[in-house]
Amino acid sequence: MKLQPQSYLAEHTVRSWLLTHDHKRIGILYLLTIIVFFAIASVAAALMRIELVTPQGDLVTSETYNKLFTIHGVLMVWFFLIPSIPAVLGNFILPMMLGARDVAFPRLNLLSWYIFIAGGVLALWSLIHGGVDTGWTFYTPYSSTYSNSHVISMAAGVFVAGFSSIITGMNFMVTVHKMRAPGLRWFRLPLLVWSLYATSLIMVLATPVLAITLALMSVERVWGVGIFDPKIGGDPVLFQHLFWFYSHPAVYIMILPGMGVVSELITCFSRRRIFGYGYVAAASMAIAVLGFVVWGHHMFVAGQSVYSGMMFSILSYMVSIPSAIKVFNWTATLHKGSISFATPMLYALGFIGLFTIGGLTGLFLAALAVDVHVTDTYFVVAHFHYIMVGGMVMAFMGGLHYWWPKITGRMYPEFAGKLAAMITFIGFNLTFFPQFILGYLGMPRRYHAYPPEFQFFHILSTAGASILGVGYLLPFLYFLWSLKWGRVASGNPWEATGLEWQTPSPPPTHNFEKTPVVTREPYAYDAVTGKEEPQEGLMQQTSAV
Amino acid sequence: MSDEIISPRIYFKNFGALIVLLLLTIGAAYLDLGPLNFVLAMLISLTKTALIALFFMHIRWGGKMLHLAAGAGLLWLGILLALTLGDYISRGWLPVAQH
Ligand SMILES: [Cu+2]
């Protein structure tokens, strides 16, 4: 009998975790960290939803309410969504999908986690010392001049965390360029790799602009240098230009990796090759590039010139084309596939529906005239939650379930998984669909009190949020349960084609006993049987396991 | 990437050039050239940036991929500047906006 190489989870000391260079362990460190931030940000959201049950502001003061939505936004955006798929699943899966032993710069990878922690500590410090009331957007001149809250330390937290995302992005790009297994040509890459590559491009090119913008805002706040405050010669709209130059592409940092995960899930659970591989891959790159030229759609009523507004409106419409290509191609992939409704697939199908609603309502908002009516209303809130929660979080949960056996070596309980996916879908829609109606009727965002005629929809939304909460709590519990009592997973429980499945679960420290040689396209599911097509060179490795 | 060893002399020359440009910046601030002051200051600072990027950051000796990465950075900066200035320049075009 051949001795199995040690699993990456074999060592148990705290030291072995905190000083690890293993991309898989770093992915898990990120996972544990973002769960904490997700929990705090969720509590903030829950408090807001409870406040909004009654039209009067009776649970919290308006000032506390401002701090609640700020903490919710800052933590969810920068400390949960941005690192969720790239830093957790990407770190874990990307090198394995490439047939590599690790990312290109393993030490830098660990450093990025420590930088992330430093940013998170700054954010938590600001929270504990009284919070911030500017909203996650830090709009000037309020943030730079009038707010009495901990703006600088919070902005510093975001600034620092940004560097962890720059480092991760750079690391991924170099890894994709340099670490591909023999035979793994660019057009044989799984689509998650393409989307992570596109995401990395945005991380590297956009995040520095956010850093400098927050730095300029702090400079104005501390030294009174006139940059954004018109009273001292600045221009507040300039802040919005700079901020959204990062923050619109940041939406694609959140959604592109989700799209990549969905491509993996749809192909695996319908046993089909992806329809139009080249188009889906190119669409990721197109989104990454076009996503940079649409930011002005956040400023249609902010005093931006009408001509500029028209340009940004047209460009925003254009970015919907590659997104639509993806949706159509996933749908075409499902056509005549042998579809099974395992938990990850339920999340993926949920993603397609919710992302489509989120994307189409984005077109409403990109229309100049309609946007005047719905700017800063719950319509906007509903729209971006359909993208970020309905899209990104669904994809993240789908991916987490899909790779859970690879990560832990254990299966999650399938029935509970399906139940949680359904509960999440129902809870999500009940929470956010009423917000479209609320916003269209004129309910502005960021208010803790409102006219009584809006109460019905607010109650629906809060009821939905409590269901959604159950949908997130349930996986948390059964994932923990599965670590000890879950069925032991084989190397390839889904009979999927990716290289990450050609190694034991959990994988050995260096992923592959022997560097795999790739001789075929991704998603090589047989057109008739749906079975994985054999690949030479890999089979003897799997049979040796 | 660059395998050849770059002699320290280049760095010192570069440093000298940057100091000269710095003095030029200060000097130019004392001249009253009207709108040309801004143009001059920008030209000097662009020269400084180019020196730092090409020599200190080794882009001059880098391979094609490095040039592509640096070029992409410049292009993206161009996007930021062009579309932001597009707003500022076109604000007065609409008669209503002029009050
Ligand atoms: Cu946007």
XYZ file of C-alpha atoms and ligand atoms in Angstrom:
645
model
C 0.000 0.000 0.000
C 1.240 3.442 -0.951
C 1.504 6.027 1.791
C -0.899 8.933 1.291
C 0.639 12.422 1.426
C -0.531 14.359 4.468
C -3.708 16.394 4.196
C -3.279 20.173 4.465
C -5.425 20.060 7.595
C -3.185 17.548 9.378
C -1.272 20.029 11.528
C -3.355 21.451 14.351
C -1.249 24.080 16.108
C -2.333 27.723 16.115
C 1.160 28.576 14.929
C 0.797 26.349 11.893
C -2.293 28.343 10.936
C -1.064 31.852 11.664
C 2.248 31.355 9.840
C 0.949 29.245 7.000
C 1.857 29.929 3.391
C -0.673 27.422 2.128
C -3.271 29.110 -0.097
C -5.897 26.666 1.180
C -5.339 27.566 4.813
C -5.228 31.272 3.980
C -8.587 30.848 2.250
C -9.968 29.368 5.449
C -8.476 32.171 7.558
C -10.294 34.618 5.290
C -13.496 32.615 5.625
C -13.419 32.731 9.418
C -12.678 36.461 9.364
C -15.428 37.450 6.970
C -17.989 35.388 8.904
C -17.316 37.653 11.896
C -17.791 40.803 9.831
C -20.871 39.360 8.150
C -22.372 38.655 11.564
C -21.756 42.186 12.875
C -23.081 43.782 9.683
C -26.130 41.509 9.788
C -26.936 42.574 13.338
C -26.826 46.197 12.168
C -29.214 45.312 9.334
C -31.527 43.469 11.710
C -31.714 46.483 14.021
C -32.591 48.704 11.064
C -35.308 46.346 9.886
C -36.797 46.184 13.394
C -36.748 49.977 13.640
C -38.615 50.204 10.339
C -41.539 48.061 11.496
C -43.241 51.191 12.799
C -43.406 54.561 11.009
C -42.178 56.410 14.106
C -38.504 56.364 14.934
C -39.000 54.671 18.276
C -36.254 52.066 18.639
C -33.142 54.093 17.844
C -32.433 57.785 17.343
C -31.845 59.072 13.829
C -28.172 59.442 14.705
C -27.859 55.816 15.775
C -29.758 54.794 12.670
C -27.208 56.644 10.524
C -24.446 54.740 12.268
C -26.244 51.447 11.773
C -26.529 51.771 7.999
C -22.968 53.016 7.798
C -21.561 50.068 9.695
C -23.769 47.719 7.693
C -22.549 49.159 4.402
C -18.856 49.502 5.235
C -18.527 46.027 6.732
C -20.646 44.253 4.128
C -18.932 45.897 1.167
C -15.267 45.940 2.160
C -15.039 43.301 4.830
C -17.434 40.711 3.488
C -18.410 40.983 -0.190
C -15.126 42.131 -1.717
C -13.059 39.356 -0.082
C -15.831 36.727 -0.111
C -15.367 34.800 -3.341
C -11.894 36.036 -4.379
C -10.101 35.735 -1.060
C -11.960 32.705 0.303
C -12.968 30.471 -2.601
C -10.492 32.036 -5.034
C -7.575 31.475 -2.711
C -8.631 27.925 -2.080
C -9.610 26.869 -5.589
C -7.662 28.985 -8.081
C -4.240 27.300 -7.704
C -5.877 23.877 -7.770
C -7.847 24.726 -10.904
C -4.536 25.628 -12.516
C -2.872 22.424 -11.368
C -0.436 24.481 -9.289
C 1.058 23.833 -5.863
C 0.221 27.303 -4.571
C -0.261 30.903 -5.688
C 2.720 32.694 -7.216
C 3.612 34.601 -4.014
C 2.544 32.540 -0.980
C 4.145 34.826 1.634
C 2.515 37.885 0.102
C -0.742 35.983 0.247
C -0.417 35.580 4.005
C 0.590 39.232 4.312
C -2.601 40.233 2.518
C -4.618 38.465 5.210
C -2.741 40.273 7.983
C -3.282 43.590 6.222
C -6.949 42.734 5.956
C -7.047 42.023 9.691
C -5.324 45.353 10.402
C -7.950 47.159 8.322
C -10.698 45.227 10.070
C -9.321 46.125 13.507
C -9.341 49.818 12.564
C -12.936 49.501 11.395
C -13.970 47.705 14.586
C -12.124 50.283 16.682
C -14.163 53.021 15.005
C -17.313 51.033 15.617
C -16.605 50.466 19.313
C -15.662 54.098 19.904
C -18.976 55.365 18.637
C -19.189 54.537 14.949
C -19.478 56.633 11.809
C -22.579 58.321 10.414
C -21.592 59.220 6.861
C -22.930 56.156 5.061
C -20.514 53.759 3.388
C -20.033 56.313 0.597
C -18.287 58.897 2.836
C -19.755 61.747 0.766
C -18.102 65.137 1.180
C -18.392 67.784 2.486
C -20.356 66.007 5.235
C -17.572 63.480 5.914
C -14.728 65.958 5.557
C -16.259 68.879 7.431
C -19.451 68.343 9.399
C -19.592 64.806 10.751
C -18.568 64.418 14.389
C -18.019 60.692 14.170
C -14.897 58.567 13.686
C -14.567 59.203 9.968
C -10.779 59.116 9.760
C -10.218 55.831 11.564
C -12.981 54.168 9.557
C -11.617 55.522 6.284
C -8.172 54.352 7.392
C -9.595 50.866 7.945
C -10.979 50.804 4.407
C -7.727 52.285 3.076
C -5.644 49.559 4.709
C -7.992 46.740 3.738
C -7.756 47.985 0.153
C -4.105 46.998 0.038
C -4.970 43.436 0.905
C -7.247 43.357 -2.107
C -4.590 44.917 -4.360
C -2.092 42.276 -3.237
C -4.561 39.449 -3.729
C -5.438 40.723 -7.200
C -1.817 41.015 -8.233
C -1.039 37.594 -6.814
C -3.893 35.998 -8.744
C -2.886 37.657 -12.001
C 0.688 36.467 -11.763
C -0.530 33.025 -10.726
C -2.756 32.711 -13.788
C 0.026 33.887 -16.073
C 2.833 31.825 -14.619
C 1.525 28.792 -12.758
C -0.733 26.995 -15.236
C -0.131 23.256 -15.545
C 1.384 21.943 -18.782
C -1.253 21.905 -21.511
C -3.543 24.301 -19.660
C -3.812 26.911 -22.384
C -5.786 30.132 -21.824
C -8.830 28.743 -23.596
C -8.757 25.596 -21.508
C -9.079 27.559 -18.276
C -12.226 27.006 -16.229
C -14.492 30.055 -16.373
C -14.005 30.783 -12.672
C -10.350 31.420 -13.478
C -11.296 33.883 -16.230
C -13.653 35.720 -13.926
C -11.118 35.827 -11.081
C -8.572 37.180 -13.533
C -10.977 39.920 -14.617
C -11.744 40.641 -10.971
C -8.048 40.925 -10.157
C -7.635 43.438 -12.958
C -10.276 45.636 -11.328
C -8.781 45.179 -7.863
C -5.361 46.291 -9.049
C -6.520 49.204 -11.207
C -9.393 50.619 -9.146
C -8.483 50.169 -5.495
C -5.600 52.691 -5.501
C -8.080 55.368 -6.574
C -10.259 54.600 -3.560
C -7.207 54.832 -1.320
C -6.191 58.236 -2.642
C -9.788 59.499 -2.504
C -10.193 58.585 1.149
C -6.744 60.033 1.838
C -7.728 63.336 0.204
C -10.945 63.396 2.207
C -8.938 62.892 5.406
C -6.471 65.610 4.399
C -9.348 68.024 4.011
C -10.864 66.934 7.329
C -7.646 67.223 9.318
C -5.838 70.147 7.713
C -8.672 71.951 5.987
C -7.041 71.773 2.567
C -9.750 72.714 0.076
C -10.345 69.744 -2.186
C -13.985 68.807 -1.897
C -15.551 71.524 0.273
C -16.803 74.397 -1.933
C -16.446 76.825 0.984
C -12.668 76.495 0.805
C -12.365 76.166 -2.956
C -13.087 72.480 -3.473
C -15.761 70.616 -5.391
C -17.941 67.967 -3.693
C -18.813 66.320 -7.013
C -15.112 65.626 -7.547
C -15.275 63.327 -4.525
C -18.151 61.469 -6.124
C -16.252 61.112 -9.396
C -13.239 59.643 -7.629
C -15.245 57.529 -5.215
C -17.400 55.929 -7.898
C -14.442 55.393 -10.210
C -13.573 52.734 -7.663
C -16.949 51.850 -6.259
C -18.779 51.081 -9.452
C -16.068 48.643 -10.613
C -16.120 47.343 -7.031
C -19.614 46.053 -7.765
C -17.954 43.917 -10.427
C -15.316 42.794 -7.942
C -18.317 41.416 -6.102
C -20.362 40.007 -8.965
C -17.768 38.729 -11.485
C -16.399 35.953 -9.260
C -20.007 35.032 -8.490
C -20.605 34.638 -12.213
C -17.526 32.440 -12.422
C -18.801 30.178 -9.665
C -22.188 29.925 -11.353
C -20.535 28.818 -14.610
C -18.870 25.980 -12.686
C -22.106 24.968 -10.959
C -24.369 25.130 -14.026
C -22.056 22.942 -16.112
C -21.494 20.374 -13.368
C -25.136 19.952 -12.371
C -26.492 19.852 -15.894
C -23.634 17.615 -17.091
C -23.030 19.822 -20.086
C -20.238 21.777 -21.707
C -20.767 25.492 -21.240
C -22.609 27.035 -24.177
C -20.282 29.502 -25.934
C -17.179 29.194 -23.745
C -15.300 31.970 -25.552
C -18.178 34.412 -25.199
C -18.572 33.781 -21.484
C -14.833 34.231 -20.922
C -14.681 37.356 -23.091
C -17.772 38.743 -21.360
C -15.865 38.674 -18.042
C -13.088 40.759 -19.543
C -15.573 43.087 -21.242
C -17.381 43.660 -17.951
C -14.092 44.398 -16.211
C -13.176 47.043 -18.785
C -16.609 48.559 -19.477
C -17.321 48.616 -15.751
C -14.753 51.398 -15.475
C -16.575 53.861 -17.736
C -20.046 53.930 -16.217
C -19.488 55.495 -12.805
C -21.282 58.758 -13.597
C -24.645 56.982 -13.363
C -24.395 57.534 -9.606
C -24.359 61.294 -10.145
C -27.209 62.036 -12.558
C -28.826 64.390 -10.045
C -25.634 65.440 -8.245
C -24.877 68.422 -10.450
C -22.986 66.525 -13.124
C -23.414 67.993 -16.607
C -26.351 66.633 -18.579
C -24.061 65.751 -21.485
C -21.834 63.751 -19.211
C -24.972 62.110 -17.840
C -26.031 61.072 -21.340
C -22.617 59.524 -22.009
C -22.664 57.595 -18.745
C -26.227 56.479 -19.372
C -25.355 54.999 -22.778
C -22.197 53.361 -21.418
C -24.184 51.869 -18.533
C -26.570 50.311 -20.998
C -23.593 48.846 -22.839
C -22.220 47.072 -19.798
C -25.458 45.127 -19.544
C -24.679 43.382 -22.845
C -21.868 41.116 -21.601
C -23.889 40.383 -18.451
C -26.839 39.375 -20.596
C -24.558 37.182 -22.742
C -23.685 35.256 -19.614
C -27.284 34.808 -18.537
C -28.296 33.590 -21.996
C -25.343 31.223 -22.188
C -26.088 29.682 -18.793
C -29.673 29.191 -19.877
C -28.544 27.616 -23.143
C -26.215 25.347 -21.164
C -29.181 24.084 -19.148
C -31.074 23.282 -22.354
C -31.176 19.482 -22.823
C -28.810 18.963 -19.907
C -29.424 16.222 -17.341
C -30.116 18.624 -14.529
C -29.932 17.591 -10.893
C -31.102 19.896 -8.141
C -28.345 19.518 -5.600
C -27.935 22.384 -3.140
C -25.219 24.245 -5.110
C -27.414 24.084 -8.224
C -30.370 25.557 -6.333
C -28.203 28.488 -5.344
C -26.941 28.848 -8.921
C -30.460 28.865 -10.365
C -31.466 31.361 -7.676
C -28.527 33.499 -8.711
C -29.601 33.570 -12.361
C -33.136 34.691 -11.529
C -32.199 37.258 -8.912
C -29.237 38.622 -10.842
C -31.500 39.100 -13.855
C -33.994 41.116 -11.798
C -31.156 43.116 -10.261
C -29.579 43.738 -13.655
C -32.791 44.753 -15.401
C -33.753 47.218 -12.664
C -30.265 48.616 -13.120
C -31.359 49.601 -16.619
C -34.254 51.577 -15.109
C -31.719 53.428 -12.982
C -29.387 54.036 -15.919
C -32.206 55.823 -17.761
C -31.700 59.524 -17.062
C -35.324 60.515 -16.607
C -36.409 57.510 -14.534
C -33.389 57.935 -12.302
C -34.522 61.440 -11.318
C -37.624 59.849 -9.839
C -35.959 56.961 -8.012
C -32.537 58.358 -7.011
C -31.813 57.745 -3.324
C -35.008 55.765 -2.818
C -35.552 52.174 -1.756
C -35.693 51.304 -5.450
C -31.921 51.742 -5.544
C -31.530 49.810 -2.297
C -33.569 46.926 -3.688
C -31.678 46.998 -7.001
C -28.207 46.679 -5.562
C -29.264 44.129 -2.956
C -30.594 41.963 -5.787
C -27.108 42.133 -7.308
C -25.037 41.870 -4.162
C -27.129 39.576 -1.955
C -29.331 37.872 -4.551
C -26.352 37.609 -6.871
C -23.102 37.522 -5.010
C -24.146 35.947 -1.711
C -26.183 33.274 -3.500
C -23.156 32.447 -5.651
C -20.879 32.439 -2.618
C -23.192 30.057 -0.763
C -23.505 27.869 -3.856
C -19.742 27.754 -4.233
C -19.200 27.097 -0.541
C -21.536 24.094 -0.672
C -19.981 22.856 -3.917
C -16.382 22.969 -2.662
C -17.189 22.184 0.986
C -16.314 18.497 0.505
C -13.014 19.549 -1.095
C -12.248 22.037 1.673
C -13.157 19.854 4.646
C -13.309 16.298 3.322
C -16.905 16.052 4.578
C -20.296 16.325 2.889
C -22.862 18.779 4.229
C -26.344 17.270 4.851
C -28.111 17.504 1.501
C -31.690 17.874 2.732
C -30.836 20.676 5.136
C -28.829 22.276 2.354
C -31.751 22.309 -0.061
C -34.032 23.603 2.662
C -31.650 26.453 3.461
C -31.328 27.371 -0.218
C -35.123 27.571 -0.558
C -35.522 29.545 2.665
C -32.832 31.980 1.535
C -34.522 32.457 -1.838
C -37.961 33.068 -0.336
C -36.663 35.249 2.494
C -34.560 37.279 0.114
C -37.432 38.057 -2.245
C -39.790 38.894 0.581
C -37.198 41.274 2.016
C -36.240 43.130 -1.102
C -39.079 42.929 -3.609
C -41.344 45.180 -1.503
C -38.497 47.690 -1.457
C -38.825 48.174 -5.233
C -42.453 49.203 -4.686
C -41.564 51.351 -1.668
C -38.915 53.179 -3.630
C -41.113 53.703 -6.628
C -43.780 55.166 -4.347
C -41.218 57.623 -3.026
C -39.768 56.186 0.194
C -36.236 57.615 0.465
C -33.374 55.486 1.751
C -31.491 56.175 4.989
C -34.504 57.385 7.045
C -35.539 55.830 10.337
C -39.053 57.315 10.324
C -41.533 57.477 7.432
C -45.148 58.309 6.491
C -47.588 55.615 7.708
C -48.728 54.615 4.189
C -45.382 52.854 3.671
C -45.726 50.665 6.752
C -47.281 47.647 5.007
C -44.300 47.179 2.686
C -41.808 47.791 5.467
C -43.425 45.060 7.554
C -43.256 42.663 4.605
C -39.591 43.504 4.211
C -38.774 42.996 7.882
C -40.663 39.688 7.909
C -38.612 38.607 4.903
C -35.396 39.610 6.640
C -36.170 37.311 9.548
C -36.687 34.416 7.118
C -33.480 35.347 5.325
C -31.699 35.273 8.680
C -32.811 31.664 9.186
C -31.551 30.884 5.671
C -28.057 32.031 6.675
C -28.043 30.610 10.181
C -29.000 27.129 9.025
C -25.937 26.565 6.773
C -23.721 27.980 9.501
C -25.022 25.333 11.886
C -24.955 22.328 9.558
C -21.550 23.240 8.160
C -20.228 23.105 11.727
C -22.123 19.872 12.296
C -20.692 18.314 9.134
C -17.098 18.860 10.276
C -17.573 16.047 12.750
C -20.572 14.058 11.616
C -20.801 14.713 7.887
C -20.379 11.819 5.445
C -16.737 11.455 4.398
C -16.326 12.901 0.908
C -14.487 11.200 -1.928
C -11.994 13.067 -4.094
C -14.643 13.924 -6.660
C -18.128 13.640 -5.119
C -19.846 15.589 -7.937
C -18.031 13.741 -10.737
C -16.953 17.158 -11.942
C -14.201 17.881 -14.464
C -12.062 20.560 -12.800
C -8.471 19.777 -11.814
C -9.354 20.557 -8.204
C -11.400 17.355 -8.170
C -8.476 15.199 -9.352
C -6.861 15.224 -5.937
C -7.995 13.781 -2.591
C -10.461 15.622 -0.314
C -9.075 17.369 1.693
C -6.085 17.861 -0.614
C -2.488 17.294 0.431
C -0.445 20.407 1.253
C 0.953 20.673 -2.248
C -2.356 19.835 -3.884
C -1.147 17.293 -6.437
C 1.046 14.295 -5.978
C 2.267 14.836 -9.489
C 1.734 17.867 -11.696
C -1.286 17.150 -13.897
C -1.057 17.472 -17.676
C -4.118 18.943 -19.322
C -5.160 17.604 -22.719
C -8.720 18.823 -23.097
C -11.163 21.693 -22.812
C -12.875 22.397 -19.481
C -16.321 20.931 -18.781
C -15.641 17.810 -20.832
C -18.914 16.132 -19.921
C -19.907 13.514 -22.448
C -22.744 14.781 -24.620
C -24.701 11.540 -24.320
C -23.982 10.057 -20.900
C -23.121 13.262 -19.040
C -20.174 11.350 -17.567
C -16.814 12.943 -17.310
C -14.745 12.222 -20.422
C -11.536 10.435 -19.485
C -8.367 12.417 -19.707
C -5.082 10.715 -20.253
C -2.451 11.290 -17.623
C -4.981 12.062 -14.925
C -6.769 8.770 -14.761
C -3.947 6.725 -13.330
C -3.590 9.384 -10.678
C -7.231 9.168 -9.641
C -7.174 5.390 -9.645
C -4.097 5.426 -7.435
C -6.072 7.290 -4.783
C 12.269 41.126 -15.631
C 15.661 42.772 -15.681
C 18.518 40.392 -15.139
C 21.310 42.846 -15.867
C 22.818 44.712 -12.941
C 22.224 48.426 -13.103
C 25.107 50.494 -11.869
C 24.411 52.806 -8.902
C 25.671 55.710 -11.032
C 22.362 55.728 -12.877
C 20.475 56.130 -9.625
C 22.670 58.996 -8.492
C 22.312 60.761 -11.845
C 18.596 60.244 -11.614
C 18.500 61.603 -8.100
C 20.449 64.653 -9.253
C 18.016 65.217 -12.103
C 15.070 64.995 -9.724
C 16.642 67.572 -7.401
C 17.233 69.916 -10.335
C 13.610 69.511 -11.383
C 12.498 70.174 -7.828
C 14.445 73.448 -7.809
C 12.882 74.267 -11.175
C 9.417 73.712 -9.696
C 10.167 76.097 -6.858
C 11.676 78.646 -9.222
C 8.741 78.457 -11.600
C 6.374 79.229 -8.756
C 7.972 82.676 -8.434
C 7.391 83.561 -12.102
C 4.046 85.020 -13.103
C 3.168 83.353 -16.397
C -0.614 83.417 -16.028
C -2.225 80.139 -17.074
C 1.166 78.906 -18.271
C 2.257 78.461 -14.638
C 0.019 75.444 -14.394
C 1.238 74.009 -17.693
C 4.861 74.436 -16.686
C 4.349 72.863 -13.244
C 2.581 69.921 -14.850
C 5.320 69.427 -17.444
C 7.989 69.390 -14.760
C 6.078 66.954 -12.571
C 5.370 64.664 -15.528
C 9.080 64.593 -16.271
C 9.783 63.657 -12.655
C 7.182 60.904 -12.767
C 8.673 59.535 -15.975
C 12.183 59.493 -14.482
C 11.011 57.661 -11.381
C 8.961 55.129 -13.324
C 11.577 54.444 -15.989
C 14.702 54.259 -13.860
C 13.901 53.782 -10.174
C 11.045 51.420 -10.940
C 13.054 49.678 -13.683
C 10.323 49.913 -16.286
C 12.938 50.882 -18.863
C 14.602 47.487 -18.446
C 11.417 45.469 -17.969
C 9.949 43.008 -20.425
C 6.899 43.413 -22.635
C 4.530 42.284 -19.911
C 5.792 44.954 -17.526
C 5.403 47.610 -20.201
C 1.868 46.409 -20.803
C 1.060 46.631 -17.083
C 2.521 50.133 -16.789
C 0.726 51.179 -19.974
C -2.561 49.845 -18.624
C -2.087 51.925 -15.476
C -1.569 55.043 -17.590
C -4.542 54.240 -19.805
C -6.805 53.807 -16.785
C -5.600 57.078 -15.312
C -6.471 58.582 -18.699
C -10.006 57.183 -18.431
C -10.413 58.716 -14.981
C -9.174 62.117 -16.104
C -11.002 62.172 -19.445
C -14.450 61.252 -18.170
C -14.166 63.443 -15.061
C -13.005 66.448 -17.079
C -15.763 65.644 -19.599
C -18.217 66.547 -16.869
C -16.494 69.770 -15.829
C -15.949 70.987 -19.376
C -19.508 70.360 -20.545
C -21.272 71.809 -17.491
C -21.632 75.271 -19.026
C -22.905 74.027 -22.371
C -26.543 73.902 -21.370
C -27.989 77.448 -21.187
C -30.087 76.568 -18.121
C -27.044 75.603 -16.129
C -25.582 79.081 -16.482
C -28.268 80.754 -14.327
Cu -22.699 51.911 -10.511
